[in-house]
Amino acid sequence: MGLTPPDGAVGKLCRYAELLLEQNKVMNLTAITQPEQVARLHFLDSAAILAWPAGGGAGWLSGKSLIDVGTGAGFPGVVLKILEPSLSLTLVDSIGKRVAWLENVCKALSLDNVRCLHARAEELALEEGFRDAFDAAVSRAVASFPALCELCLPYVKVRGRFIAMKSVESGQEIRNGENAVKQLGGRSLPGWDYPIPGGEVTHRLVCVEKIAPTPKGLPRSWGKIKKAPL
Ligand code: SAM
């Protein structure tokens, strides 16, 4: 992917994989259980965000504030932090047990400047300090694109970016989200279909720039987001 991992990053990724597969025996964290698959389908997949060609080069997230919405076992956020240690990272998930485990992972890997928050994304975005506040928001495998826009774009500051990690079959879903992007103060940027090295799988980054602050009244409750996407 043309990325150069910083010193110590490969060791940290290996330890992260060990912790993930060990904990996965007692907690539902991932369906992927082969180390080689973890490397490709979790680590390299997450790393694609740094390699996004329209991002402006491998260092485009250097020194930036990033929120990972619905991070689960830490994807893509923890991988991005290991590969770009200057990030100020916020991990959010609605499942408390996963967030508690992530806190331990961040300690074990000596990752500083990381917050692990147990919260629902649509509620946290209404709190002071979170709205229109981050340089970038990322999310993988959390909700359909229109709903995801409402969960993620409110966090992004004007001129910041939201990146959704999707499958290459997401064309219709993305078109369905065009109105949500506009209503939430965004505009679409060039995305990227990327082959994950070492296999046949191609995934997609869907990219949005925030050009206006989040309008009052958004995001709505999860019930409303789900029932009537923007
Ligand atoms: N992003 C991770 C990945 O790609 O491996 C986890 C994906 S998992 C399928 C979806 C995660 O999103 C779950 O951990 C779930 O708890 C979280 N989630 C779903 N809706 C959420 C919400 N409204 N706010 C916060 N977390 C949410």
Coordinates of C-alpha atoms and ligand atoms in Angstrom, one line a residue:
M1 CA 0.0 0.0 0.0
G2 CA 3.1 2.2 -0.1
L3 CA 3.0 2.9 3.6
T4 CA 6.1 2.8 5.8
P5 CA 5.3 1.6 9.3
P6 CA 7.0 3.7 12.0
D7 CA 9.5 2.0 14.4
G8 CA 7.8 -0.5 16.7
A9 CA 4.5 -0.6 14.7
V10 CA 4.9 -4.1 13.4
G11 CA 5.6 -5.5 16.9
K12 CA 2.5 -3.6 18.2
L13 CA 0.3 -5.0 15.4
C14 CA 1.5 -8.5 16.2
R15 CA 0.8 -8.0 19.9
Y16 CA -2.6 -6.6 19.1
A17 CA -3.5 -9.6 17.0
E18 CA -2.5 -11.9 19.8
L19 CA -4.6 -10.0 22.3
L20 CA -7.5 -10.0 19.8
L21 CA -7.4 -13.7 19.2
E22 CA -6.9 -14.6 22.8
Q23 CA -9.9 -12.5 24.0
N24 CA -12.0 -13.7 21.1
K25 CA -12.1 -17.1 22.8
V26 CA -14.2 -15.6 25.6
M27 CA -15.8 -12.5 23.9
N28 CA -17.4 -12.0 20.5
L29 CA -14.9 -9.6 18.9
T30 CA -14.3 -10.9 15.4
A31 CA -15.3 -13.7 13.0
I32 CA -11.8 -13.7 11.6
T33 CA -9.6 -16.1 13.5
Q34 CA -6.6 -16.9 11.3
P35 CA -3.6 -14.6 12.0
E36 CA -2.9 -14.2 8.3
Q37 CA -6.5 -13.1 7.7
V38 CA -6.4 -10.7 10.7
A39 CA -3.3 -9.2 9.1
R40 CA -5.1 -8.7 5.7
L41 CA -8.8 -8.2 6.4
H42 CA -8.4 -6.1 9.6
F43 CA -4.9 -4.5 9.6
L44 CA -4.2 -3.9 5.9
D45 CA -7.9 -3.0 5.3
S46 CA -7.8 -0.4 8.1
A47 CA -4.4 0.9 6.9
A48 CA -6.1 1.8 3.5
I49 CA -7.3 5.0 5.1
L50 CA -3.8 6.3 5.3
A51 CA -3.1 5.3 1.7
W52 CA -6.2 7.0 0.3
P53 CA -4.8 8.7 -2.8
A54 CA -7.0 11.8 -2.6
G55 CA -6.1 12.3 1.1
G56 CA -3.0 14.1 0.2
G57 CA -0.2 11.6 0.9
A58 CA 0.5 8.9 3.6
G59 CA 0.8 11.6 6.3
W60 CA -2.6 13.1 5.7
L61 CA -3.8 12.2 9.2
S62 CA -0.5 13.3 10.9
G63 CA -1.3 15.2 14.1
K64 CA -5.0 15.2 13.4
S65 CA -7.9 14.4 15.7
L66 CA -9.8 11.3 14.6
I67 CA -13.0 9.6 15.9
D68 CA -13.8 6.0 15.1
V69 CA -17.5 5.4 15.3
G70 CA -18.6 1.9 16.2
T71 CA -15.0 0.8 16.6
G72 CA -15.8 -2.7 17.9
A73 CA -12.5 -4.4 18.5
G74 CA -10.7 -1.3 17.3
F75 CA -11.0 -1.3 13.5
P76 CA -9.9 0.8 11.9
G77 CA -9.0 3.3 14.7
V78 CA -6.4 1.3 16.7
V79 CA -4.5 0.2 13.5
L80 CA -4.4 3.8 12.3
K81 CA -3.0 5.0 15.7
I82 CA -0.3 2.3 15.6
L83 CA 0.7 3.4 12.1
E84 CA 0.3 7.1 12.7
P85 CA 1.2 7.7 16.4
S86 CA 0.7 11.4 16.2
L87 CA -3.0 10.9 16.0
S88 CA -5.3 12.1 18.7
L89 CA -7.8 9.2 18.7
T90 CA -11.3 8.8 20.1
L91 CA -12.8 5.3 19.9
V92 CA -16.6 5.0 20.4
D93 CA -18.7 1.9 20.8
S94 CA -22.1 1.2 22.3
I95 CA -21.0 -2.1 23.8
G96 CA -19.3 -1.5 27.2
K97 CA -17.4 -4.8 27.4
R98 CA -15.7 -4.1 24.1
V99 CA -14.7 -0.6 25.2
A100 CA -13.3 -1.9 28.5
W101 CA -11.2 -4.4 26.6
L102 CA -10.0 -1.7 24.2
E103 CA -8.8 0.4 27.2
N104 CA -6.7 -2.6 28.2
V105 CA -5.3 -3.0 24.7
C106 CA -4.3 0.7 24.5
K107 CA -2.5 0.3 27.8
A108 CA -0.8 -2.9 26.7
L109 CA 0.4 -1.3 23.5
S110 CA 1.4 1.9 25.2
L111 CA -0.8 4.0 22.9
D112 CA -1.1 7.5 24.3
N113 CA -3.6 10.2 23.4
V114 CA -6.5 7.7 23.0
R115 CA -9.9 8.0 24.6
C116 CA -12.1 4.9 24.7
L117 CA -15.8 5.9 25.1
H118 CA -18.8 3.8 25.9
A119 CA -21.6 5.7 24.2
R120 CA -24.1 5.7 21.4
A121 CA -22.7 7.8 18.5
E122 CA -26.0 9.7 17.9
E123 CA -26.1 10.8 21.6
L124 CA -22.4 11.6 22.1
A125 CA -22.6 13.9 19.0
L126 CA -25.0 16.2 20.9
E127 CA -22.5 16.8 23.7
E128 CA -20.2 19.8 23.9
G129 CA -16.7 19.2 22.6
F130 CA -17.8 16.5 20.2
R131 CA -20.0 18.4 17.7
D132 CA -18.2 19.9 14.7
A133 CA -15.0 19.1 16.6
F134 CA -12.8 16.4 14.8
D135 CA -10.5 16.7 11.8
A136 CA -11.8 13.3 10.6
A137 CA -14.4 10.6 11.4
V138 CA -14.1 7.0 10.2
S139 CA -16.3 4.0 10.4
R140 CA -16.4 0.4 9.2
A141 CA -19.3 -2.1 9.2
V142 CA -21.6 -0.1 11.4
A143 CA -24.7 1.0 9.4
S144 CA -26.0 1.7 5.9
F145 CA -24.4 4.8 4.3
P146 CA -27.3 7.2 4.8
A147 CA -27.6 6.3 8.5
L148 CA -23.8 6.3 8.9
C149 CA -23.6 9.9 7.6
E150 CA -26.0 11.0 10.4
L151 CA -23.9 9.1 13.0
C152 CA -20.5 10.4 11.8
L153 CA -20.7 13.7 10.0
P154 CA -21.9 15.7 13.1
Y155 CA -18.5 15.0 14.7
V156 CA -16.5 16.5 11.8
K157 CA -15.4 20.1 11.8
V158 CA -15.8 22.3 8.7
R159 CA -13.1 21.3 6.1
G160 CA -12.7 18.0 7.9
R161 CA -13.4 14.6 6.4
F162 CA -15.6 11.6 7.0
I163 CA -14.5 8.2 5.6
A164 CA -16.8 5.2 5.4
M165 CA -15.3 1.8 4.7
K166 CA -17.7 -0.1 2.5
S167 CA -17.9 -3.0 0.0
V168 CA -17.5 -2.4 -3.7
E169 CA -21.2 -3.4 -4.0
S170 CA -22.2 -0.3 -2.1
G171 CA -23.1 1.9 -5.2
Q172 CA -26.8 2.1 -4.6
E173 CA -26.4 2.6 -0.8
I174 CA -24.0 5.5 -1.5
R175 CA -26.4 7.1 -4.0
N176 CA -29.2 6.7 -1.4
G177 CA -27.0 8.7 1.0
E178 CA -26.5 11.8 -1.3
N179 CA -29.3 13.7 0.4
A180 CA -28.0 12.8 3.9
V181 CA -24.5 14.1 2.9
K182 CA -26.0 17.5 1.8
Q183 CA -28.4 17.9 4.8
L184 CA -25.5 17.2 7.2
G185 CA -23.3 19.9 5.6
G186 CA -21.1 17.6 3.5
R187 CA -20.0 17.2 -0.1
S188 CA -18.7 14.1 -1.7
L189 CA -15.0 13.7 -2.4
P190 CA -13.3 11.1 -4.7
G191 CA -13.5 7.7 -3.1
W192 CA -11.2 4.8 -3.7
D193 CA -11.6 1.1 -4.5
Y194 CA -8.5 -0.7 -3.2
P195 CA -7.4 -4.3 -3.5
I196 CA -6.3 -5.6 -0.1
P197 CA -2.7 -6.9 -0.8
G198 CA -2.2 -10.6 -0.8
G199 CA -5.7 -11.8 -1.9
E200 CA -8.6 -11.2 -4.2
V201 CA -10.7 -8.9 -2.0
T202 CA -11.4 -5.3 -3.0
H203 CA -13.0 -2.8 -0.6
R204 CA -14.1 0.8 -1.0
L205 CA -13.5 4.1 0.9
V206 CA -16.4 6.5 0.6
C207 CA -15.2 10.1 1.3
V208 CA -17.0 13.2 2.3
E209 CA -15.8 16.7 3.2
K210 CA -17.7 18.8 5.7
I211 CA -18.4 22.3 4.2
A212 CA -21.0 23.6 6.7
P213 CA -21.7 23.1 10.4
T214 CA -24.2 20.4 11.4
P215 CA -27.7 21.8 11.4
K216 CA -29.6 22.0 14.7
G217 CA -31.8 18.9 15.4
L218 CA -29.2 16.5 13.9
P219 CA -28.4 13.7 14.6
R220 CA -31.8 12.4 15.5
S221 CA -32.5 9.4 17.8
W222 CA -31.5 6.0 16.5
G223 CA -35.2 5.0 16.1
K224 CA -35.7 7.9 13.7
I225 CA -32.4 7.5 11.8
K226 CA -33.3 3.8 11.2
K227 CA -37.0 4.4 10.4
A228 CA -36.6 7.4 8.1
P229 CA -33.0 7.9 6.8
L230 CA -32.4 11.5 5.6
Ligands
SAM1 N1 -15.8 -1.2 13.2 C1 -15.5 -2.5 13.7 C2 -15.0 -3.4 12.6 O1 -15.1 -3.0 11.4 O2 -14.5 -4.5 12.9 C3 -16.8 -3.1 14.4 C4 -17.9 -3.5 13.5 S1 -19.2 -4.2 14.3 C5 -20.0 -5.1 13.1 C6 -20.3 -2.8 14.6 C7 -20.0 -2.1 15.9 O3 -20.7 -0.8 15.9 C8 -20.4 -2.9 17.1 O4 -19.3 -3.0 18.0 C9 -21.6 -2.0 17.7 O5 -21.6 -2.1 19.1 C10 -21.2 -0.6 17.2 N2 -22.4 0.3 17.0 C11 -23.5 0.1 16.3 N3 -24.3 1.1 16.4 C12 -23.7 2.0 17.2 C13 -24.0 3.4 17.6 N4 -25.2 3.9 17.3 N5 -23.1 4.0 18.4 C14 -22.0 3.4 18.8 N6 -21.6 2.2 18.4 C15 -22.4 1.5 17.6

